[in-house]
Amino acid sequence: MNFFNIINKLSEVDPDVMGRLDTRRSVFNSLNTVSKRAAMASAPAFLAAFFSKAYAGTSAGDPKEIFNYALTLEYLEADFYNKMIASPFFATASALDQAAIRQISKHETAHVNLLKTVVSGIGGTPVTPVTFKAATFASLTSFAKQLEVAQLLEDTGVRAYKGRAGDLQGINDVTITGVGTINPLQAALQIHSVEARHAAHVRFMRGQTPWISGNGDLDNQEHYKGAIPESTITQSGVNLTTGLGTPYTATDAQASFDEILTVAEVLAPSRAGGLVGA
Amino acid sequence: MSDNLQPRGSDDLTLAQPLYTPIKRRSFFMYAGATAGASALLLAGCSDDSDNNTPSLPKGNSTTANGAISLGSGDVGVLNFAYALEQLEADFYAKVAALPNGSTILGAPAFAYFQQVAKHEAIHRDFFKAALNRDAAGQTLRGLTPKYPAATFTDKANILGTAKAFEDLGVSAYNGAGKLIKTPAYLVIAGQIVSVEARHAAYIRDLVTPGSFAADDIVNAAGLDVARTPGEVLTIAQDFITEKLDGSSVGVN
C-alpha cells in the first residue's frame, strides 16, 4: 500500500486534496500522533479517520458550495466592471472599448443573478456579495491599468471554473423556478466559455495574444502560475512538444491547453483573494 | 515522456502509461467516512480496473449496419467525437495556413494568428489520437476526409465565416458533451481545451465584426454560451466530412 499513490488518486477527483490536507493542521496533528504506532499507518481504520478529518466541515461536491464559490467570483467581477464604467477614465476609452466593457459587465451581472437563483433553487443560501477593494481600484489610474486587472480577473475566472468542473460531475439536473431545468455541470461550462471569450477580448484589446502563450506582459503574475502553471506542456502524461509524432513548440503547446486553479489558489491573496475588500 | 512512446504501425502512437483510473468523486465521499469504504478505497488505489464497454454497444471506428463509422460509446465515444471535430478544425486551419497568398487575403497580423491557431488545433487533434490509442486501443476513429464548399479558401469573408462557424460549433460541442463524460481526468482535459476554443472563437468573431467576441447571438440573456448535443453538432459538422459518422452512442454506457 502506498499512501502517496492514494493521495495521487484523490487529486484526480479532487484537485484541491492537497489544499485540504495542507490547511487542516488537525489532520497532521492526528497523523503525528497516530504515526507513532507505525503499524496503524497502513490500516484502513487509520485512513478512514484521516480522510474524514481532511474533509470534515467541507462540502466539496455539493453544488450549493460550488455555485456559491462561483457566485463569489462573479460578484467580484461584476463589481469591478461597475467601478470601471463609473470611473472618470471610462470616457477616455474608444466607443468600441466602452461597448466591450459594457457587454462584459452585462454578462457578469447576468451570471450573478443566475447563480443566486441557482443557489437558492437548490436549497442553499447565496453568499453575501463581495466587492472589489476600493483602495486597489483607486490605484488604477488609467483605463489601460484597469484593463490589466480585467485581464487577470478573466483569465483567473476561466481557471477557477475549470478547477471545479470535476466537482459537478454526475450531479443530477435541477429544476429551478424561473430558470427551468439545468444540468449543473453544463451550466458551469456555459459560463466558463463566456469567461474565456471575455479573457480573449480583453487580451486582444491590450495587444496581447487572445490565448496564453507565455510571452505576454502579465505572464509573470501569480494568476498564471500555481501548482499547474499555464506554462504546462504535458497533458495527461503526454508531452505535447515531443510526444505527438510531430514536434510542436512549447509556446504552441502551452497556448493550446488552459490550466486549472484550485479553490485555495484562486482565493489566495496573490490572486482573486487579494482583490476582495471594502 | 517520449520514452513512453512506442511506435506501432505506420503512424500510431501507443503510450505505455495508462490514463487515470477513475474514482467517482461521489463514491469517494461515501468511502471517506467509513472504515469498510477505506478498504475499498485502498483497492481502488492499487488496481486499475477498467470500464469495459457493454458488448452490445458499438466500438469506436466500427462500421454500422448502414455503412456509417461509429464514434463508439461511453467516454471513448466522447473522445472520438472530439477527435472528429479537431480533425476538421485542424485540416481547415492547415489549409488556411498554407495559402501562399494568405497574408494578402487576411492581412499579415491575422494570417500570423491563423498560423498559431493551426498549431493549436493540430496539437488537439494529435493529442486525442495519442490518448485514444493509449486508452482505447483499436477504437481510435480513422483519419477523416474533410470537404468544403467551393471558394471556402479564396476570400477573407469565406475564410473568417468558416472559422467562426467551426469555433462556435466546437465550443458548443464541448459544452454539451461535458456532462456525458464519466472519467474525471477526461472532463478536465475537455475543459482545458474548450476555453482555448472559446478564445479562438472570440478572436475570430472580433475579426469578422469588431466587438462581437461574446455578442448576444452567442451568449444568451442569462450569460450562458451555447451548448449542443453530439447529435446536433454532427448534423452541422457532417456537411464538412466526407465519411458518414454515427454518434448515436456517444456517452452511452
mmCIF file of C-alpha atoms in Angstrom, chain A residues 71-210:
data_model
loop_
_atom_site.group_PDB
_atom_site.id
_atom_site.type_symbol
_atom_site.label_atom_id
_atom_site.label_comp_id
_atom_site.label_asym_id
_atom_site.label_seq_id
_atom_site.Cartn_x
_atom_site.Cartn_y
_atom_site.Cartn_z
ATOM 1 C CA LEU A 71 -21.079 33.450 -7.258
ATOM 2 C CA THR A 72 -18.355 34.992 -5.097
ATOM 3 C CA LEU A 73 -16.061 35.339 -8.112
ATOM 4 C CA GLU A 74 -18.875 36.735 -10.249
ATOM 5 C CA TYR A 75 -19.712 39.304 -7.557
ATOM 6 C CA LEU A 76 -16.079 40.392 -7.617
ATOM 7 C CA GLU A 77 -16.012 40.684 -11.408
ATOM 8 C CA ALA A 78 -19.398 42.397 -11.618
ATOM 9 C CA ASP A 79 -18.408 44.994 -9.042
ATOM 10 C CA PHE A 80 -15.083 45.573 -10.777
ATOM 11 C CA TYR A 81 -16.768 46.343 -14.099
ATOM 12 C CA ASN A 82 -19.363 48.550 -12.393
ATOM 13 C CA LYS A 83 -16.487 50.511 -10.894
ATOM 14 C CA MET A 84 -14.772 50.655 -14.289
ATOM 15 C CA ILE A 85 -17.845 52.045 -16.011
ATOM 16 C CA ALA A 86 -18.340 54.598 -13.235
ATOM 17 C CA SER A 87 -14.685 55.615 -13.333
ATOM 18 C CA PRO A 88 -13.696 59.002 -14.841
ATOM 19 C CA PHE A 89 -11.230 57.115 -17.059
ATOM 20 C CA PHE A 90 -14.016 55.251 -18.829
ATOM 21 C CA ALA A 91 -14.702 58.250 -21.053
ATOM 22 C CA THR A 92 -11.102 58.119 -22.269
ATOM 23 C CA ALA A 93 -11.707 54.739 -23.925
ATOM 24 C CA SER A 94 -12.841 54.356 -27.527
ATOM 25 C CA ALA A 95 -16.514 53.780 -28.217
ATOM 26 C CA LEU A 96 -15.695 50.198 -29.214
ATOM 27 C CA ASP A 97 -13.805 49.527 -25.990
ATOM 28 C CA GLN A 98 -16.574 51.077 -23.913
ATOM 29 C CA ALA A 99 -19.130 48.867 -25.652
ATOM 30 C CA ALA A 100 -16.993 45.795 -24.996
ATOM 31 C CA ILE A 101 -16.705 46.552 -21.274
ATOM 32 C CA ARG A 102 -20.455 47.173 -21.069
ATOM 33 C CA GLN A 103 -21.105 43.822 -22.780
ATOM 34 C CA ILE A 104 -18.769 42.008 -20.389
ATOM 35 C CA SER A 105 -20.312 43.829 -17.432
ATOM 36 C CA LYS A 106 -23.770 42.775 -18.602
ATOM 37 C CA HIS A 107 -22.671 39.123 -18.630
ATOM 38 C CA GLU A 108 -21.081 39.248 -15.177
ATOM 39 C CA THR A 109 -24.257 40.765 -13.745
ATOM 40 C CA ALA A 110 -26.294 38.083 -15.538
ATOM 41 C CA HIS A 111 -24.015 35.419 -14.029
ATOM 42 C CA VAL A 112 -24.540 36.867 -10.555
ATOM 43 C CA ASN A 113 -28.318 36.809 -10.990
ATOM 44 C CA LEU A 114 -28.324 33.309 -12.467
ATOM 45 C CA LEU A 115 -26.053 31.859 -9.792
ATOM 46 C CA LYS A 116 -28.040 33.488 -6.974
ATOM 47 C CA THR A 117 -31.178 31.897 -8.385
ATOM 48 C CA VAL A 118 -29.437 28.546 -8.769
ATOM 49 C CA VAL A 119 -28.072 28.526 -5.207
ATOM 50 C CA SER A 120 -31.480 29.412 -3.812
ATOM 51 C CA GLY A 121 -33.196 26.975 -6.148
ATOM 52 C CA ILE A 122 -31.161 24.033 -4.892
ATOM 53 C CA GLY A 123 -31.818 24.845 -1.272
ATOM 54 C CA GLY A 124 -28.770 26.945 -0.443
ATOM 55 C CA THR A 125 -28.269 30.469 0.796
ATOM 56 C CA PRO A 126 -26.439 32.756 -1.643
ATOM 57 C CA VAL A 127 -23.214 34.144 -0.227
ATOM 58 C CA THR A 128 -23.078 37.751 0.899
ATOM 59 C CA PRO A 129 -21.921 39.920 -2.027
ATOM 60 C CA VAL A 130 -18.229 40.777 -2.127
ATOM 61 C CA THR A 131 -16.796 43.902 -3.698
ATOM 62 C CA PHE A 132 -13.575 44.822 -5.449
ATOM 63 C CA LYS A 133 -11.281 46.530 -2.948
ATOM 64 C CA ALA A 134 -11.806 50.278 -3.353
ATOM 65 C CA ALA A 135 -8.234 51.228 -2.458
ATOM 66 C CA THR A 136 -6.858 48.855 -5.084
ATOM 67 C CA PHE A 137 -9.256 50.189 -7.690
ATOM 68 C CA ALA A 138 -8.263 53.755 -6.836
ATOM 69 C CA SER A 139 -4.660 52.844 -7.614
ATOM 70 C CA LEU A 140 -5.633 52.010 -11.215
ATOM 71 C CA THR A 141 -5.200 55.484 -12.600
ATOM 72 C CA SER A 142 -5.967 54.867 -16.273
ATOM 73 C CA PHE A 143 -8.258 52.790 -18.459
ATOM 74 C CA ALA A 144 -5.223 50.759 -19.517
ATOM 75 C CA LYS A 145 -4.316 49.937 -15.919
ATOM 76 C CA GLN A 146 -7.886 48.892 -15.233
ATOM 77 C CA LEU A 147 -7.755 46.643 -18.281
ATOM 78 C CA GLU A 148 -4.699 44.871 -16.886
ATOM 79 C CA VAL A 149 -6.739 43.867 -13.850
ATOM 80 C CA ALA A 150 -9.654 42.911 -16.089
ATOM 81 C CA GLN A 151 -7.368 40.509 -17.928
ATOM 82 C CA LEU A 152 -6.138 38.964 -14.674
ATOM 83 C CA LEU A 153 -9.688 38.614 -13.377
ATOM 84 C CA GLU A 154 -10.958 36.983 -16.564
ATOM 85 C CA ASP A 155 -8.059 34.587 -17.019
ATOM 86 C CA THR A 156 -8.328 33.640 -13.326
ATOM 87 C CA GLY A 157 -12.069 33.135 -13.681
ATOM 88 C CA VAL A 158 -11.522 30.727 -16.561
ATOM 89 C CA ARG A 159 -9.060 28.745 -14.465
ATOM 90 C CA ALA A 160 -11.363 28.777 -11.429
ATOM 91 C CA TYR A 161 -14.399 27.338 -13.243
ATOM 92 C CA LYS A 162 -12.213 24.728 -14.884
ATOM 93 C CA GLY A 163 -10.934 23.712 -11.456
ATOM 94 C CA ARG A 164 -14.406 22.892 -10.169
ATOM 95 C CA ALA A 165 -15.910 21.147 -13.214
ATOM 96 C CA GLY A 166 -14.977 17.738 -11.846
ATOM 97 C CA ASP A 167 -16.833 18.515 -8.628
ATOM 98 C CA LEU A 168 -20.069 18.903 -10.583
ATOM 99 C CA GLN A 169 -19.692 15.640 -12.449
ATOM 100 C CA GLY A 170 -22.615 13.263 -12.110
ATOM 101 C CA ILE A 171 -24.832 15.742 -10.284
ATOM 102 C CA ASN A 172 -28.409 15.431 -11.484
ATOM 103 C CA ASP A 173 -30.351 18.076 -13.381
ATOM 104 C CA VAL A 174 -32.188 20.541 -11.189
ATOM 105 C CA THR A 175 -35.412 22.358 -11.963
ATOM 106 C CA ILE A 176 -35.433 25.958 -10.793
ATOM 107 C CA THR A 177 -38.450 28.214 -10.766
ATOM 108 C CA GLY A 178 -37.982 30.974 -13.277
ATOM 109 C CA VAL A 179 -34.935 29.320 -14.855
ATOM 110 C CA GLY A 180 -36.130 25.893 -15.932
ATOM 111 C CA THR A 181 -34.219 22.627 -15.820
ATOM 112 C CA ILE A 182 -30.467 22.940 -15.842
ATOM 113 C CA ASN A 183 -27.612 20.495 -15.648
ATOM 114 C CA PRO A 184 -25.223 21.982 -13.075
ATOM 115 C CA LEU A 185 -22.056 20.912 -14.895
ATOM 116 C CA GLN A 186 -23.300 22.114 -18.265
ATOM 117 C CA ALA A 187 -24.355 25.485 -16.860
ATOM 118 C CA ALA A 188 -20.920 25.923 -15.314
ATOM 119 C CA LEU A 189 -19.283 25.049 -18.638
ATOM 120 C CA GLN A 190 -21.527 27.534 -20.452
ATOM 121 C CA ILE A 191 -20.368 30.281 -18.080
ATOM 122 C CA HIS A 192 -16.763 29.083 -18.314
ATOM 123 C CA SER A 193 -16.576 29.539 -22.088
ATOM 124 C CA VAL A 194 -18.114 33.017 -21.812
ATOM 125 C CA GLU A 195 -15.371 33.959 -19.354
ATOM 126 C CA ALA A 196 -12.842 32.643 -21.871
ATOM 127 C CA ARG A 197 -14.371 34.817 -24.594
ATOM 128 C CA HIS A 198 -14.093 37.810 -22.268
ATOM 129 C CA ALA A 199 -10.495 36.957 -21.446
ATOM 130 C CA ALA A 200 -9.589 36.658 -25.120
ATOM 131 C CA HIS A 201 -11.137 40.001 -25.972
ATOM 132 C CA VAL A 202 -9.572 41.892 -23.068
ATOM 133 C CA ARG A 203 -6.203 40.418 -24.021
ATOM 134 C CA PHE A 204 -6.825 41.440 -27.638
ATOM 135 C CA MET A 205 -7.745 44.987 -26.521
ATOM 136 C CA ARG A 206 -4.414 45.104 -24.706
ATOM 137 C CA GLY A 207 -2.422 43.942 -27.741
ATOM 138 C CA GLN A 208 -1.791 40.511 -26.262
ATOM 139 C CA THR A 209 -2.438 37.164 -27.913
ATOM 140 C CA PRO A 210 -6.020 36.088 -27.154
#
